[in-house]
Structure formats: structure tokens, C-alpha cells
PDB file of C-alpha atoms in Angstrom:
ATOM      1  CA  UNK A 278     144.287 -31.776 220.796  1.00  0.00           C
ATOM      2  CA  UNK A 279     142.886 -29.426 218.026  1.00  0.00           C
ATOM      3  CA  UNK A 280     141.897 -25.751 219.274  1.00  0.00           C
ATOM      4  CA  UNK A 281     138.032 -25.297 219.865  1.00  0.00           C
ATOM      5  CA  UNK A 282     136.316 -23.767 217.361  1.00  0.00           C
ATOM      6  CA  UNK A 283     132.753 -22.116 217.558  1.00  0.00           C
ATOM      7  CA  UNK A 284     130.172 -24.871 217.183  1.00  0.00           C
ATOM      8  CA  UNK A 285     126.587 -25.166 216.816  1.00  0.00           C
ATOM      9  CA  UNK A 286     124.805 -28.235 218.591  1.00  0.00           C
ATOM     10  CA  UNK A 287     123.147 -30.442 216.664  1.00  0.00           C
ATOM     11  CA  UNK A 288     121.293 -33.334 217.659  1.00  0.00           C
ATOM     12  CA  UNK A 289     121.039 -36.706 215.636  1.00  0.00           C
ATOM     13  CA  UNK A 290     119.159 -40.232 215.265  1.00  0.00           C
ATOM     14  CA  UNK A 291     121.219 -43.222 215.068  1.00  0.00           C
ATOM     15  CA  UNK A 292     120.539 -46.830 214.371  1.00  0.00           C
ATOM     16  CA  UNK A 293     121.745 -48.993 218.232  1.00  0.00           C
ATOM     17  CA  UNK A 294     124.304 -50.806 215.608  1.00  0.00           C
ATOM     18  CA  UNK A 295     125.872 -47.247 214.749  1.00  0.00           C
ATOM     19  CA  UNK A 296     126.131 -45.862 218.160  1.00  0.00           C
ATOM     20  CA  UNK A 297     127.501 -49.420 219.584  1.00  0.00           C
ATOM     21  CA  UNK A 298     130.010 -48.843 216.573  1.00  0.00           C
ATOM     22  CA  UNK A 299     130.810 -45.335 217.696  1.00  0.00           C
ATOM     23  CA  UNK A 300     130.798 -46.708 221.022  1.00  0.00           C
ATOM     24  CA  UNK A 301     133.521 -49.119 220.549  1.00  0.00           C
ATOM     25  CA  UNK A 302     135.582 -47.340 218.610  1.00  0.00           C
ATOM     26  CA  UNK A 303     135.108 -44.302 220.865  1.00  0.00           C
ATOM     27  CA  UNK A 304     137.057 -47.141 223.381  1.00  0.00           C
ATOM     28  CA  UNK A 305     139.976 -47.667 220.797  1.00  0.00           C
ATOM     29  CA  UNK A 306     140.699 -44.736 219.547  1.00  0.00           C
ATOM     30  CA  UNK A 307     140.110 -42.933 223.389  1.00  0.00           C
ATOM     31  CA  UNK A 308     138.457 -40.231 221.011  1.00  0.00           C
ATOM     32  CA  UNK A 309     134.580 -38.887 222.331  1.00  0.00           C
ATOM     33  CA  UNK A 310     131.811 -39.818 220.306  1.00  0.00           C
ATOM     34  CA  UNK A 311     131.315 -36.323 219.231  1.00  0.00           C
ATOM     35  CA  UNK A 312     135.321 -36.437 218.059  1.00  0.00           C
ATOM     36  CA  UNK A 313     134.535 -39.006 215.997  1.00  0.00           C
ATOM     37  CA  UNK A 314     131.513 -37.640 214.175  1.00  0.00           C
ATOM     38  CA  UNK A 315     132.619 -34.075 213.704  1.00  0.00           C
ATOM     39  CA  UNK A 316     135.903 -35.760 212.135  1.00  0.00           C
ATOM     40  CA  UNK A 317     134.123 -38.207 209.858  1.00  0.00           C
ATOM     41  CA  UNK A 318     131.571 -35.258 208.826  1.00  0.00           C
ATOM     42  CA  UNK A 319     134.224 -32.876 207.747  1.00  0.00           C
ATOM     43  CA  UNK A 320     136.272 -35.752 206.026  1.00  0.00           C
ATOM     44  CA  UNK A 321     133.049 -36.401 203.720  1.00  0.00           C
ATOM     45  CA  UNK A 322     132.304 -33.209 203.447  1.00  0.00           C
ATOM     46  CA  UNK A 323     135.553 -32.152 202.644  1.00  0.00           C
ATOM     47  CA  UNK A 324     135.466 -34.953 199.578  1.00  0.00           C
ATOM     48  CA  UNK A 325     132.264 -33.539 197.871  1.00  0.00           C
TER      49      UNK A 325
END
């Protein structure tokens, strides 16, 4: 597991399809839903 680093909560809106996506592969990947967005919003961000 990564070390914690200082966060900031934010809170967001998603579509039922999206969070029953997150949901899921929260389940596969044995990851937390907040896991999976932090990682996918750094990734993007990280591309721009």
C-alpha cells in the first residue's frame, strides 16, 4: 500500500452506471472506490 499523503475531501456527482462501474471493479481489483478515483485522476492528470 502507498504511504498517505495529505488530502483534501472532495465530494462528487456520479451517473448510477459510473458508481455501479466503480462498484464492481472496486470488487475485482479489492481496491476502495476512493483508490480507484484518486488513481484514475492523477493518471489523467498526469497525461495533460
Amino acid at each position: 500500500m502507498k504511504p498517505m499523503k495529505p488530502m483534501k475531501p472532495t465530494t462528487i456527482y456520479l451517473p448510477e452506471k459510473t458508481d455501479a462501474n466503480l462498484q464492481k471493479l472496486a470488487t475485482q481489483t479489492g481496491k476502495s472506490i476512493p483508490e480507484i478515483i484518486q488513481e484514475l485522476i492523477e493518471d489523467n492528470v498526469k497525461h495533460k
